Short mmCIF file of C-alpha atoms in Angstrom, two decimals:
data_model
loop_
_atom_site.label_atom_id
_atom_site.label_comp_id
_atom_site.label_asym_id
_atom_site.label_seq_id
_atom_site.Cartn_x
_atom_site.Cartn_y
_atom_site.Cartn_z
CA MET N 1 23.55 223.78 -136.25
CA CYS N 2 22.26 226.68 -137.53
CA ARG N 3 20.44 228.74 -140.80
CA ILE N 4 22.08 230.74 -143.02
CA ALA N 5 19.75 232.51 -145.42
CA TRP N 6 21.67 233.76 -148.44
CA ARG N 7 20.43 237.42 -149.43
CA SER N 8 21.95 238.99 -152.39
CA PRO N 9 24.41 241.66 -151.61
CA LEU N 10 22.65 244.66 -152.81
CA THR N 11 24.44 247.82 -155.48
CA SER N 12 24.18 250.81 -153.89
CA LEU N 13 21.69 252.10 -156.58
CA GLN N 14 19.19 249.51 -154.53
CA ARG N 15 20.70 251.52 -151.21
CA ILE N 16 19.54 254.36 -152.75
CA ALA N 17 15.61 253.58 -153.95
CA MET N 18 16.04 251.46 -151.25
CA SER N 19 15.59 255.06 -148.70
CA PHE N 20 13.54 256.67 -151.63
CA SER N 21 9.50 257.39 -149.48
CA PRO N 22 6.86 257.18 -150.83
CA ALA N 23 5.27 260.64 -152.83
CA VAL N 24 1.93 261.91 -152.95
CA ARG N 25 1.08 263.47 -156.67
CA THR N 26 -1.53 264.41 -158.93
CA PHE N 27 -2.96 261.05 -161.18
CA ARG N 28 -0.75 261.43 -165.00
CA ARG N 29 -2.57 259.47 -167.98
CA SER N 30 0.83 257.25 -168.17
CA ASP N 31 -0.25 255.59 -164.67
CA ARG N 32 -3.73 254.23 -166.05
CA HIS N 33 -2.49 250.83 -166.45
CA GLN N 34 -1.28 250.70 -163.36
CA LEU N 35 -4.35 251.93 -161.57
CA THR N 36 -6.50 250.04 -163.12
CA ASP N 37 -4.60 247.19 -162.26
CA LEU N 38 -5.04 248.54 -158.50
CA VAL N 39 -8.54 248.94 -158.69
CA ASN N 40 -9.32 245.82 -160.14
CA ARG N 41 -7.21 244.47 -156.96
CA HIS N 42 -9.43 245.72 -154.86
CA ALA N 43 -12.38 244.85 -157.18
CA ALA N 44 -11.48 241.21 -157.49
CA ALA N 45 -11.14 240.92 -153.54
CA VAL N 46 -14.77 241.85 -153.84
CA LEU N 47 -16.60 239.74 -156.06
CA PRO N 48 -15.71 236.93 -158.11
CA GLY N 49 -15.10 238.34 -161.62
CA VAL N 50 -15.45 241.24 -161.27
CA SER N 51 -12.88 243.78 -163.18
CA THR N 52 -13.17 247.40 -165.35
CA SER N 53 -11.50 248.39 -168.32
CA VAL N 54 -8.95 251.11 -168.60
CA ASN N 55 -11.65 253.42 -170.75
CA THR N 56 -13.98 253.07 -168.10
CA VAL N 57 -11.55 254.15 -164.63
CA LEU N 58 -10.29 256.83 -167.02
CA SER N 59 -13.75 257.89 -167.81
CA SER N 60 -15.44 257.71 -164.01
CA LEU N 61 -12.36 260.46 -162.89
CA GLU N 62 -14.18 263.04 -166.08
CA ALA N 63 -17.91 262.02 -164.93
CA ARG N 64 -20.18 259.29 -163.47
CA PRO N 65 -23.35 259.26 -165.53
CA ASP N 66 -24.65 257.39 -163.47
CA GLU N 67 -24.73 258.71 -160.59
CA TYR N 68 -27.18 261.26 -162.95
CA VAL N 69 -28.72 262.95 -158.94
CA VAL N 70 -25.35 263.83 -157.35
CA ASP N 71 -22.77 263.71 -159.86
CA PRO N 72 -24.18 266.94 -161.82
CA TRP N 73 -23.53 269.01 -157.98
CA VAL N 74 -19.71 268.03 -158.31
CA ALA N 75 -18.08 271.49 -159.46
CA GLU N 76 -14.29 270.10 -158.98
CA ARG N 77 -12.79 266.44 -159.03
CA LEU N 78 -9.15 265.84 -158.85
CA THR N 79 -7.28 262.31 -158.75
CA LEU N 80 -4.21 261.62 -156.26
CA VAL N 81 -1.21 258.25 -156.30
CA THR N 82 1.33 257.89 -154.17
CA GLU N 83 4.22 256.61 -156.00
CA HIS N 84 6.80 254.38 -154.81
CA ARG N 85 10.03 253.30 -156.96
CA GLY N 86 7.75 253.81 -159.57
CA ARG N 87 4.75 252.27 -158.84
CA VAL N 88 2.07 253.30 -158.08
CA VAL N 89 0.90 252.37 -155.00
CA ALA N 90 -2.43 254.07 -153.61
CA ALA N 91 -4.52 256.30 -155.67
CA ALA N 92 -8.21 258.35 -154.39
CA HIS N 93 -10.34 260.01 -156.34
CA LEU N 94 -12.02 263.17 -154.16
CA HIS N 95 -14.62 266.31 -155.63
CA ARG N 96 -15.43 269.36 -153.90
CA TYR N 97 -19.66 269.91 -154.67
CA ARG N 98 -21.02 273.22 -155.07
CA ASP N 99 -22.43 275.07 -152.50
CA GLU N 100 -25.19 276.30 -153.82
CA PRO N 101 -29.43 276.05 -153.02
CA ASP N 102 -29.78 272.70 -155.83
CA VAL N 103 -27.37 271.40 -154.01
CA GLY N 104 -28.53 268.44 -151.45
CA PRO N 105 -28.28 269.90 -148.16
CA ASP N 106 -25.72 266.69 -146.82
CA TYR N 107 -23.65 267.19 -150.06
CA ARG N 108 -23.77 271.26 -150.18
CA GLY N 109 -20.14 272.87 -149.47
CA ALA N 110 -18.87 269.09 -149.22
CA VAL N 111 -15.73 267.28 -150.41
CA ALA N 112 -15.81 263.31 -150.70
CA VAL N 113 -13.36 260.39 -151.53
CA PRO N 114 -15.79 258.71 -153.39
CA TRP N 115 -12.86 255.74 -152.89
CA PHE N 116 -9.27 255.38 -151.42
CA VAL N 117 -7.49 252.34 -152.16
CA HIS N 118 -3.61 251.10 -151.84
CA HIS N 119 -1.34 247.87 -151.78
CA PRO N 120 -1.94 246.57 -148.47
CA GLY N 121 1.33 244.60 -146.56
CA GLY N 122 3.56 244.26 -143.43
CA ASP N 123 6.02 246.55 -144.02
CA PRO N 124 6.25 250.47 -143.27
CA VAL N 125 5.80 252.18 -145.96
CA SER N 126 2.17 250.48 -147.10
CA SER N 127 1.01 252.07 -144.53
CA GLU N 128 3.01 255.37 -144.75
CA ALA N 129 1.57 255.49 -148.10
CA ALA N 130 -1.78 255.00 -147.49
CA ASP N 131 -0.66 257.89 -144.37
CA ARG N 132 0.50 260.89 -146.79
CA LEU N 133 -2.38 260.54 -149.77
CA LEU N 134 -4.54 260.66 -147.18
CA ALA N 135 -2.80 263.42 -145.52
CA ALA N 136 -2.97 264.71 -148.54
CA CYS N 137 -7.03 264.93 -149.04
CA LEU N 138 -7.76 266.38 -145.96
CA ALA N 139 -5.08 268.97 -147.25
CA THR N 140 -6.94 269.76 -150.62
CA ALA N 141 -9.89 269.34 -148.44
CA THR N 142 -9.33 271.90 -146.19
CA ARG N 143 -7.95 273.78 -149.19
CA TRP N 144 -10.97 274.09 -151.59
CA ARG N 145 -12.60 274.89 -147.81
CA ALA N 146 -14.66 271.57 -147.19
CA ARG N 147 -17.91 272.08 -144.55
CA SER N 148 -17.27 268.28 -144.44
CA VAL N 149 -15.58 265.64 -145.55
CA HIS N 150 -17.20 262.27 -145.88
CA ALA N 151 -14.97 258.67 -147.52
CA ASP N 152 -16.35 255.62 -149.74
CA GLY N 153 -15.26 252.45 -152.02
CA ALA N 154 -17.14 253.04 -154.73
CA LEU N 155 -14.93 251.87 -157.92
CA PRO N 156 -16.18 252.61 -161.19
CA CYS N 157 -17.12 248.26 -161.58
CA PRO N 158 -20.45 246.34 -160.41
CA GLY N 159 -21.10 245.85 -156.25
CA VAL N 160 -17.72 247.39 -155.09
CA TYR N 161 -18.87 250.25 -153.32
CA GLY N 162 -18.13 251.40 -148.91
CA VAL N 163 -15.63 250.42 -147.01
CA PRO N 164 -15.73 245.90 -147.69
CA ALA N 165 -14.46 243.17 -145.33
CA ALA N 166 -12.24 242.22 -148.18
CA TRP N 167 -10.24 245.53 -147.55
CA PRO N 168 -9.41 245.68 -143.49
CA HIS N 169 -6.31 247.62 -144.75
CA VAL N 170 -7.99 250.66 -146.14
CA ARG N 171 -10.81 250.66 -143.46
CA SER N 172 -6.98 250.89 -141.01
CA ALA N 173 -5.94 253.30 -143.29
CA LEU N 174 -8.64 255.41 -142.98
CA GLU N 175 -9.64 255.26 -139.64
CA ARG N 176 -5.86 256.75 -138.48
CA ALA N 177 -6.81 259.29 -140.73
CA GLY N 178 -10.25 260.01 -138.17
CA PHE N 179 -13.16 258.87 -140.53
CA VAL N 180 -15.09 256.95 -138.73
CA HIS N 181 -18.23 254.86 -140.34
CA THR N 182 -21.61 256.35 -139.48
CA GLY N 183 -23.83 255.09 -142.29
CA ALA N 184 -25.34 251.41 -142.44
CA THR N 185 -23.80 247.95 -143.19
CA GLU N 186 -25.22 246.00 -146.59
CA VAL N 187 -24.47 241.81 -147.17
CA LEU N 188 -23.80 240.93 -150.43
CA LEU N 189 -25.56 238.13 -152.22
CA LEU N 190 -24.43 236.57 -155.23
CA ALA N 191 -25.89 233.24 -156.94
CA GLU N 192 -24.94 231.27 -160.11
CA VAL N 193 -27.71 231.39 -162.62
CA SER N 194 -28.01 227.46 -162.23
CA ASP N 195 -28.60 227.73 -158.49
CA LEU N 196 -31.58 229.08 -158.93
CA PRO N 197 -34.98 227.36 -158.94
CA GLU N 198 -35.39 225.78 -162.15
CA PRO N 199 -38.95 226.87 -164.33
CA GLY N 200 -39.39 222.88 -164.73
CA GLU N 201 -39.97 222.41 -161.67
CA ARG N 202 -43.16 224.51 -161.09
CA ALA N 203 -45.05 222.94 -164.69
CA GLY N 204 -47.49 221.04 -163.66
CA ARG N 205 -48.11 223.38 -161.19
CA GLU N 206 -51.30 226.13 -160.85
CA SER N 207 -49.33 229.20 -161.22
CA PRO N 208 -49.86 232.62 -161.55
CA ALA N 209 -49.52 234.97 -164.98
CA LEU N 210 -45.79 236.04 -165.01
CA LEU N 211 -45.76 238.96 -167.22
CA ARG N 212 -42.64 240.44 -168.05
CA THR N 213 -41.74 244.58 -168.64
CA LEU N 214 -39.51 247.72 -168.46
CA GLY N 215 -39.58 248.63 -164.61
CA PRO N 216 -38.00 251.63 -163.11
CA LEU N 217 -34.86 249.72 -162.63
CA GLY N 218 -34.29 246.84 -165.13
CA THR N 219 -36.78 244.34 -166.82
CA ARG N 220 -39.53 243.70 -164.04
CA PHE N 221 -41.24 240.14 -163.96
CA THR N 222 -45.12 240.53 -162.14
CA ALA N 223 -47.35 237.59 -161.27
CA LEU N 224 -50.40 237.51 -161.45
CA ALA N 225 -53.40 236.05 -159.95
CA GLY N 226 -56.15 237.59 -162.49
CA ASP N 227 -55.85 241.31 -161.56
CA ARG N 228 -54.22 240.90 -158.75
CA VAL N 229 -50.50 241.63 -158.38
CA LEU N 230 -48.19 239.07 -156.34
CA GLY N 231 -44.90 239.97 -156.27
CA HIS N 232 -42.16 241.19 -158.04
CA LEU N 233 -38.70 241.33 -158.79
CA GLU N 234 -36.83 243.60 -161.18
CA LEU N 235 -33.42 242.87 -163.18
CA ASP N 236 -30.80 245.07 -163.68
CA THR N 237 -28.24 243.30 -167.04
CA THR N 238 -26.82 246.08 -168.00
CA LEU N 239 -23.94 245.93 -165.21
CA ASP N 240 -21.34 244.59 -167.67
CA ARG N 241 -21.57 246.44 -170.63
CA PRO N 242 -18.48 246.00 -172.85
CA GLU N 243 -17.47 249.38 -172.62
CA ARG N 244 -17.42 248.52 -168.39
CA VAL N 245 -15.48 246.12 -168.23
CA GLY N 246 -12.07 244.01 -168.65
CA ARG N 247 -12.93 241.12 -169.45
CA GLY N 248 -16.45 239.46 -169.94
CA GLY N 249 -18.27 239.52 -167.28
CA GLY N 250 -22.06 237.60 -167.16
CA LEU N 251 -23.38 239.57 -163.90
CA ALA N 252 -26.87 240.74 -162.89
CA GLU N 253 -28.21 242.40 -160.34
CA LEU N 254 -31.29 242.21 -158.39
CA ALA N 255 -32.11 245.29 -158.33
CA ASP N 256 -35.94 244.99 -156.25
CA VAL N 257 -38.19 242.62 -154.64
CA GLU N 258 -41.60 243.15 -153.82
CA LEU N 259 -44.42 240.45 -152.66
CA ASP N 260 -47.31 239.97 -151.62
CA ALA N 261 -47.01 238.08 -147.68
CA ASP N 262 -51.25 237.00 -148.00
CA ALA N 263 -50.53 235.37 -151.12
CA PRO N 264 -52.90 232.23 -151.18
CA GLU N 265 -49.03 230.59 -152.01
CA GLY N 266 -47.28 231.65 -150.27
CA ALA N 267 -44.56 234.70 -150.60
CA ASP N 268 -41.60 231.96 -150.59
CA GLU N 269 -43.33 230.19 -153.60
CA ILE N 270 -44.05 234.06 -155.59
CA LEU N 271 -40.80 234.61 -154.61
CA ALA N 272 -39.54 230.68 -155.80
CA ARG N 273 -41.63 231.55 -159.42
CA LEU N 274 -40.28 235.17 -160.41
CA LEU N 275 -36.60 233.71 -159.93
CA ALA N 276 -37.34 230.86 -162.26
CA ARG N 277 -38.18 233.09 -164.59
CA ALA N 278 -35.45 234.90 -164.00
CA ARG N 279 -33.38 232.71 -164.40
CA ASP N 280 -34.42 231.37 -167.75
CA TRP N 281 -34.57 234.84 -168.72
CA LEU N 282 -30.56 235.39 -167.51
CA THR N 283 -29.74 232.10 -169.55
CA LEU N 284 -30.39 234.03 -172.42
CA CYS N 285 -29.04 236.55 -171.97
CA GLY N 286 -25.52 234.97 -171.47
CA ILE N 287 -25.62 236.05 -167.85
CA ASP N 288 -24.48 233.48 -165.07
CA ARG N 289 -24.31 234.79 -161.88
CA LEU N 290 -26.90 237.38 -160.21
CA LEU N 291 -25.70 240.04 -157.07
CA THR N 292 -27.97 241.97 -154.82
CA CYS N 293 -27.87 243.16 -151.43
CA ALA N 294 -29.50 243.54 -148.19
CA CYS N 295 -29.62 245.21 -144.63
CA PRO N 296 -28.57 242.34 -141.85
CA GLU N 297 -31.60 243.13 -139.87
CA GLU N 298 -33.46 241.80 -143.28
CA ARG N 299 -32.93 238.48 -141.33
CA ASP N 300 -36.11 236.92 -143.68
CA GLU N 301 -35.54 238.18 -146.57
CA ILE N 302 -31.67 236.85 -146.50
CA ASP N 303 -32.76 233.59 -145.58
CA ALA N 304 -35.18 233.29 -148.30
CA LEU N 305 -32.31 233.99 -150.86
CA ARG N 306 -30.04 231.82 -149.47
CA ARG N 307 -32.78 228.70 -149.71
CA HIS N 308 -32.81 230.04 -153.74
CA GLY N 309 -29.72 229.70 -154.63
CA PHE N 310 -27.73 232.91 -153.09
CA ARG N 311 -24.89 232.61 -150.67
CA GLU N 312 -23.12 236.22 -148.59
CA VAL N 313 -19.81 237.28 -150.41
CA THR N 314 -18.43 239.55 -147.92
CA ARG N 315 -20.40 242.83 -145.98
CA THR N 316 -19.37 246.54 -147.13
CA ALA N 317 -19.27 249.37 -144.79
CA ARG N 318 -21.42 252.40 -146.30
CA GLY N 319 -20.69 255.96 -145.17
CA TRP N 320 -17.50 257.48 -143.54
CA GLU N 321 -17.19 260.49 -142.46
CA LEU N 322 -14.40 262.48 -140.78
CA ARG N 323 -14.17 263.69 -137.43
CA ALA N 324 -11.57 264.68 -135.01
CA VAL N 325 -8.58 263.19 -135.87
#
């Protein structure tokens, strides 16, 4: 017995539409909602609940004030999209850096693709859309007479950078275009604030004093025994500012941790006390998730974070450079 798959006959207009190839063009303001949707789909595959707003995406095409060191070095910006049947299926943002003495040597005269995203799919059109877009990016780099060309996946939302493991389609497209991974790989770890050590667990023990101050990266909590610093951590609670996100946030970053390995109570106990204080503070801030990162070789640090509520959510490959195709 044979199976019959019933399909509606294609109209002439549908056949014509299917014959259209993906076309690369410059970004238009009318693309903003489709572009934001494409960005958010990629972000959501990396970190749960992460999204960005249309205004943030548009603003990031003009400037990245959070990148206060390298952003002033950018001489020209360009955003390209691939359109297929009226849909934005791929997008890339480009930077041309000034070739002047005040620009860092690794950036001087370089062209960067800070982010590149495209709809995955098993059909040839998906790969063609990505390949055409990257070819246009490289043609632009040639026109700009780039000394070198670099790529990344630093989307305008927290915790999404490099080429995460959740984006094999992006990695494949970059490799087909001639990019190779030359940088480091980082482990992204996430904890629910409710899974961090509870302050009450250590209330009955003789504990060091905990001082809260403003640190270079955020709110700093320092553990002290007299004049001796036993360790500190810093929290960046500004990741989910209302103008940055598409919906209610609740994400902060554990931006820095430093512990005295010779602390009388042990470094792990000091970490637990600091995280317990951080839990209390984050709860008051209305934040329910805490993000951090580590290098894979930092096994002791990763194990310590896992003992206190963190879990690995992905790994991301930073630093992509164009080599011979």
